[in-house]
Amino acid sequence: MHLETIPSRREFIAATAVGAVALTAASAVSAANTSDPTKETAMITSPAFQASDALRPLPFDPSKLNGLSERLVRSHWENNYGGSVKALVVVKKRLADAMGEKDLPPYVYNDLKREHLVRTGSVVFHEHYFDNLGGNGKAGAQERQTIGQAFGSFDNWEGEFRRIGAGLGGGSGWVVLGFNLHTRQLENYWMADHAHGPAATVPVLVMDMYEHSYQMDYGAAAAKYIDAFFENVNWDRVAARLAAASAIKT
Ligand SMILES: [Fe+2]
């Protein structure tokens, strides 16, 4: 699923199909344990056990952001986001290999599954984060109205979003404005780390609150980073995600 877009129903079905392939891969595990080399190869090359090593390019000129230096943004993109992209490739390869080890205890396998969850979260949320930067920070009338209706006012929404971010200052985590496909509500979510993903939620606006997002420019002054983040929000992307998410039927 391309992260610059919210999944359409067709993409959802395609994703479900990928899930089916994953189940097929899981079924192939037992087959692998029967030492059928053909089925073992099929499992290792299944989509669920692979990840792309390609970094998604920054969708903006990092020298043009307001209050966020090019050095900071490039380092964040290359080292933190890029590091997770590379790590996810390694973890998935290790998972595929481990599935062929019939004597490997499940709890040891789950160490890798934990890392799989963490790295997937890091890659997905970083791609959303960079994708919703590079704008002028000015929300359009439609977004202000939609968000305002959900939170009582647009200022209410921004106040809560900023408050969650401030609470994460000095540590790690994410703040996400998301559309919950189950409750059909637009809400702000606190996430303590990459592994926290709100249930059934499509990210609409994502703010990285790991210290690596701002320490180079602002030291421990997280509030100044939050101000800078808001000055660079790409509201066109937020509007597109909102429209696409609300069109998804579950
Ligand atoms: Fe980050």
CSV table of C-alpha atoms and ligand atoms in Angstrom, one decimal:
chain,number,residue,atom,x,y,z
A,1,MET,CA,0.0,0.0,0.0
A,2,HIS,CA,1.4,3.3,-1.0
A,3,LEU,CA,1.5,5.6,2.0
A,4,GLU,CA,0.9,8.8,0.2
A,5,THR,CA,-2.6,7.6,-0.3
A,6,ILE,CA,-5.3,6.2,1.9
A,7,PRO,CA,-6.3,2.7,0.9
A,8,SER,CA,-9.2,2.6,-1.5
A,9,ARG,CA,-11.6,-0.3,-1.3
A,10,ARG,CA,-9.8,-1.9,-4.2
A,11,GLU,CA,-6.5,-1.5,-2.4
A,12,PHE,CA,-8.1,-2.9,0.7
A,13,ILE,CA,-9.2,-5.9,-1.2
A,14,ALA,CA,-5.7,-6.2,-2.7
A,15,ALA,CA,-4.2,-5.9,0.8
A,16,THR,CA,-6.6,-8.7,1.9
A,17,ALA,CA,-5.3,-10.7,-1.0
A,18,VAL,CA,-1.8,-10.1,0.3
A,19,GLY,CA,-3.0,-11.3,3.7
A,20,ALA,CA,-4.3,-14.4,2.0
A,21,VAL,CA,-0.9,-14.9,0.5
A,22,ALA,CA,0.5,-14.5,4.0
A,23,LEU,CA,-1.8,-17.2,5.3
A,24,THR,CA,-0.7,-19.3,2.5
A,25,ALA,CA,2.9,-18.6,3.6
A,26,ALA,CA,1.9,-19.6,7.1
A,27,SER,CA,0.4,-22.8,5.8
A,28,ALA,CA,3.6,-23.4,4.0
A,29,VAL,CA,5.5,-23.4,7.3
A,30,SER,CA,4.2,-26.8,8.2
A,31,ALA,CA,5.0,-27.8,4.7
A,32,ALA,CA,8.5,-26.4,5.2
A,33,ASN,CA,8.9,-28.5,8.3
A,34,THR,CA,8.1,-31.5,6.2
A,35,SER,CA,11.4,-30.7,4.4
A,36,ASP,CA,9.7,-30.2,1.1
A,37,PRO,CA,12.2,-27.8,-0.5
A,38,THR,CA,9.8,-26.5,-3.1
A,39,LYS,CA,7.2,-25.3,-0.5
A,40,GLU,CA,10.0,-23.9,1.7
A,41,THR,CA,11.2,-21.7,-1.1
A,42,ALA,CA,7.6,-20.5,-1.8
A,43,MET,CA,7.3,-19.5,1.8
A,44,ILE,CA,10.6,-17.5,1.9
A,45,THR,CA,9.7,-15.6,-1.3
A,46,SER,CA,6.1,-14.8,-0.2
A,47,PRO,CA,5.2,-11.1,0.1
A,48,ALA,CA,4.6,-11.3,3.8
A,49,PHE,CA,8.2,-12.3,4.3
A,50,GLN,CA,9.7,-9.5,2.2
A,51,ALA,CA,10.1,-5.8,2.6
A,52,SER,CA,11.4,-3.1,0.1
A,53,ASP,CA,14.8,-1.6,0.9
A,54,ALA,CA,13.9,1.5,-1.1
A,55,LEU,CA,13.6,4.7,0.9
A,56,ARG,CA,10.7,6.9,-0.1
A,57,PRO,CA,12.2,10.3,-1.3
A,58,LEU,CA,11.4,13.4,0.7
A,59,PRO,CA,8.4,15.0,-1.0
A,60,PHE,CA,9.8,18.5,-0.4
A,61,ASP,CA,13.1,20.4,-0.5
A,62,PRO,CA,14.5,20.0,3.0
A,63,SER,CA,16.3,23.3,2.8
A,64,LYS,CA,13.0,25.2,2.5
A,65,LEU,CA,11.3,24.2,5.7
A,66,ASN,CA,10.5,26.8,8.3
A,67,GLY,CA,12.3,26.3,11.6
A,68,LEU,CA,13.5,22.8,10.8
A,69,SER,CA,17.1,22.7,9.4
A,70,GLU,CA,18.1,20.7,6.3
A,71,ARG,CA,20.7,19.0,8.4
A,72,LEU,CA,18.1,17.8,10.9
A,73,VAL,CA,15.6,16.6,8.3
A,74,ARG,CA,18.1,14.9,6.2
A,75,SER,CA,19.6,13.1,9.2
A,76,HIS,CA,16.2,12.1,10.4
A,77,TRP,CA,15.2,10.8,7.0
A,78,GLU,CA,18.4,9.0,6.3
A,79,ASN,CA,19.4,7.6,9.7
A,80,ASN,CA,16.2,7.1,11.6
A,81,TYR,CA,13.7,6.3,8.9
A,82,GLY,CA,16.3,4.8,6.6
A,83,GLY,CA,17.6,2.7,9.5
A,84,SER,CA,14.1,1.2,10.0
A,85,VAL,CA,13.7,0.5,6.3
A,86,LYS,CA,16.9,-1.5,6.3
A,87,ALA,CA,16.2,-3.2,9.6
A,88,LEU,CA,12.7,-4.3,8.4
A,89,VAL,CA,14.3,-6.1,5.4
A,90,VAL,CA,16.7,-7.9,7.8
A,91,VAL,CA,13.9,-8.9,10.2
A,92,LYS,CA,11.7,-10.3,7.5
A,93,LYS,CA,14.5,-12.3,6.1
A,94,ARG,CA,15.3,-13.6,9.6
A,95,LEU,CA,11.6,-14.5,10.1
A,96,ALA,CA,11.5,-16.4,6.8
A,97,ASP,CA,14.6,-18.3,7.8
A,98,ALA,CA,13.3,-18.9,11.3
A,99,MET,CA,10.1,-20.4,10.0
A,100,GLY,CA,12.2,-23.2,8.5
A,101,GLU,CA,13.7,-24.0,11.9
A,102,LYS,CA,11.2,-26.5,13.3
A,103,ASP,CA,12.9,-26.7,16.7
A,104,LEU,CA,12.9,-22.9,17.3
A,105,PRO,CA,10.7,-22.2,20.4
A,106,PRO,CA,7.7,-20.0,19.5
A,107,TYR,CA,8.7,-17.4,22.2
A,108,VAL,CA,12.1,-17.0,20.5
A,109,TYR,CA,10.3,-16.6,17.2
A,110,ASN,CA,8.2,-13.9,18.8
A,111,ASP,CA,11.2,-11.8,19.6
A,112,LEU,CA,11.5,-11.3,15.9
A,113,LYS,CA,7.8,-10.7,15.6
A,114,ARG,CA,8.1,-7.9,18.1
A,115,GLU,CA,10.9,-6.3,16.1
A,116,HIS,CA,8.7,-6.8,13.0
A,117,LEU,CA,5.9,-4.8,14.6
A,118,VAL,CA,8.3,-2.0,15.8
A,119,ARG,CA,10.1,-1.6,12.5
A,120,THR,CA,6.9,-1.7,10.5
A,121,GLY,CA,5.4,1.0,12.7
A,122,SER,CA,8.6,3.1,12.3
A,123,VAL,CA,8.6,2.8,8.5
A,124,VAL,CA,4.9,3.5,8.1
A,125,PHE,CA,4.6,6.4,10.5
A,126,HIS,CA,7.9,8.0,9.3
A,127,GLU,CA,6.6,7.9,5.7
A,128,HIS,CA,3.3,9.5,6.8
A,129,TYR,CA,5.2,12.1,8.8
A,130,PHE,CA,7.5,13.3,6.0
A,131,ASP,CA,4.6,13.1,3.6
A,132,ASN,CA,2.6,15.6,5.7
A,133,LEU,CA,5.4,18.1,5.9
A,134,GLY,CA,6.5,20.7,3.3
A,135,GLY,CA,3.4,22.8,3.3
A,136,ASN,CA,2.7,26.3,4.5
A,137,GLY,CA,1.0,25.3,7.7
A,138,LYS,CA,-2.3,26.8,6.8
A,139,ALA,CA,-5.4,24.6,6.9
A,140,GLY,CA,-8.0,25.1,4.3
A,141,ALA,CA,-11.6,26.0,5.1
A,142,GLN,CA,-12.9,22.4,4.5
A,143,GLU,CA,-10.3,20.8,6.8
A,144,ARG,CA,-11.0,23.4,9.5
A,145,GLN,CA,-14.7,22.7,9.3
A,146,THR,CA,-14.4,18.9,9.3
A,147,ILE,CA,-11.9,18.9,12.2
A,148,GLY,CA,-13.8,21.6,14.0
A,149,GLN,CA,-17.0,19.6,13.9
A,150,ALA,CA,-15.2,16.6,15.3
A,151,PHE,CA,-13.5,18.5,18.2
A,152,GLY,CA,-16.0,21.3,18.9
A,153,SER,CA,-13.6,23.7,17.2
A,154,PHE,CA,-10.4,23.6,15.2
A,155,ASP,CA,-8.6,25.3,18.0
A,156,ASN,CA,-9.8,22.5,20.4
A,157,TRP,CA,-8.3,20.0,18.0
A,158,GLU,CA,-5.0,21.8,17.7
A,159,GLY,CA,-4.8,22.3,21.5
A,160,GLU,CA,-5.2,18.6,22.2
A,161,PHE,CA,-2.8,17.6,19.4
A,162,ARG,CA,-0.2,20.0,20.8
A,163,ARG,CA,-0.8,18.9,24.4
A,164,ILE,CA,-0.2,15.3,23.5
A,165,GLY,CA,3.0,16.2,21.8
A,166,ALA,CA,4.2,18.3,24.8
A,167,GLY,CA,3.5,15.3,27.0
A,168,LEU,CA,5.8,13.2,24.8
A,169,GLY,CA,8.6,15.8,24.9
A,170,GLY,CA,11.9,14.5,26.1
A,171,GLY,CA,11.0,10.9,25.3
A,172,SER,CA,9.6,9.0,22.4
A,173,GLY,CA,6.4,8.5,20.6
A,174,TRP,CA,4.0,9.9,18.0
A,175,VAL,CA,0.9,12.0,17.9
A,176,VAL,CA,-1.7,11.0,15.3
A,177,LEU,CA,-4.8,12.6,14.1
A,178,GLY,CA,-6.6,9.6,12.7
A,179,PHE,CA,-9.9,8.5,11.3
A,180,ASN,CA,-11.1,5.4,13.0
A,181,LEU,CA,-12.8,3.2,10.5
A,182,HIS,CA,-14.7,1.3,13.2
A,183,THR,CA,-16.1,4.1,15.3
A,184,ARG,CA,-16.2,6.5,12.3
A,185,GLN,CA,-14.6,9.2,14.5
A,186,LEU,CA,-11.8,11.6,13.9
A,187,GLU,CA,-9.6,11.6,17.0
A,188,ASN,CA,-6.1,12.4,18.3
A,189,TYR,CA,-4.1,9.5,19.5
A,190,TRP,CA,-1.1,9.2,21.8
A,191,MET,CA,1.4,6.7,20.8
A,192,ALA,CA,4.3,5.8,23.2
A,193,ASP,CA,6.4,4.2,20.4
A,194,HIS,CA,6.4,2.7,16.9
A,195,ALA,CA,4.5,-0.4,18.1
A,196,HIS,CA,1.4,1.7,19.2
A,197,GLY,CA,-1.0,1.9,16.3
A,198,PRO,CA,-4.6,2.9,17.1
A,199,ALA,CA,-7.0,0.1,16.1
A,200,ALA,CA,-8.6,0.4,12.7
A,201,THR,CA,-7.3,3.9,12.2
A,202,VAL,CA,-6.2,5.7,9.1
A,203,PRO,CA,-3.5,8.3,9.9
A,204,VAL,CA,-4.5,11.8,8.8
A,205,LEU,CA,-1.8,13.9,10.4
A,206,VAL,CA,1.3,12.4,12.0
A,207,MET,CA,3.9,14.2,14.2
A,208,ASP,CA,7.1,12.4,15.3
A,209,MET,CA,7.9,13.2,18.9
A,210,TYR,CA,11.0,11.1,19.2
A,211,GLU,CA,13.8,13.4,20.3
A,212,HIS,CA,15.7,12.7,17.1
A,213,SER,CA,13.0,14.8,15.4
A,214,TYR,CA,14.2,18.0,17.0
A,215,GLN,CA,17.2,17.6,19.3
A,216,MET,CA,19.7,18.8,16.7
A,217,ASP,CA,17.8,22.1,16.3
A,218,TYR,CA,16.1,22.7,19.6
A,219,GLY,CA,17.9,20.6,22.2
A,220,ALA,CA,15.3,19.6,24.7
A,221,ALA,CA,12.9,22.4,23.8
A,222,ALA,CA,10.1,20.2,22.4
A,223,ALA,CA,7.5,23.0,22.4
A,224,LYS,CA,9.6,25.0,19.9
A,225,TYR,CA,9.7,21.9,17.6
A,226,ILE,CA,5.9,21.5,17.8
A,227,ASP,CA,5.6,25.2,16.7
A,228,ALA,CA,7.9,24.5,13.8
A,229,PHE,CA,6.0,21.3,12.9
A,230,PHE,CA,2.7,23.2,12.6
A,231,GLU,CA,4.4,25.9,10.4
A,232,ASN,CA,5.3,23.2,7.9
A,233,VAL,CA,2.1,21.0,7.8
A,234,ASN,CA,1.1,20.2,4.3
A,235,TRP,CA,-2.7,20.5,4.6
A,236,ASP,CA,-3.3,19.4,1.0
A,237,ARG,CA,-2.0,16.0,2.0
A,238,VAL,CA,-4.1,16.1,5.2
A,239,ALA,CA,-7.2,17.0,3.2
A,240,ALA,CA,-6.6,14.2,0.7
A,241,ARG,CA,-6.1,11.6,3.5
A,242,LEU,CA,-9.3,12.8,5.2
A,243,ALA,CA,-11.4,12.5,2.1
A,244,ALA,CA,-10.0,9.1,1.2
A,245,ALA,CA,-10.3,7.7,4.7
A,246,SER,CA,-13.9,8.9,5.2
A,247,ALA,CA,-14.8,7.2,1.9
A,248,ILE,CA,-13.7,3.8,3.1
A,249,LYS,CA,-16.6,1.6,4.0
A,250,THR,CA,-16.1,-1.2,6.5
B,1,FE,FE,11.6,9.8,13.7
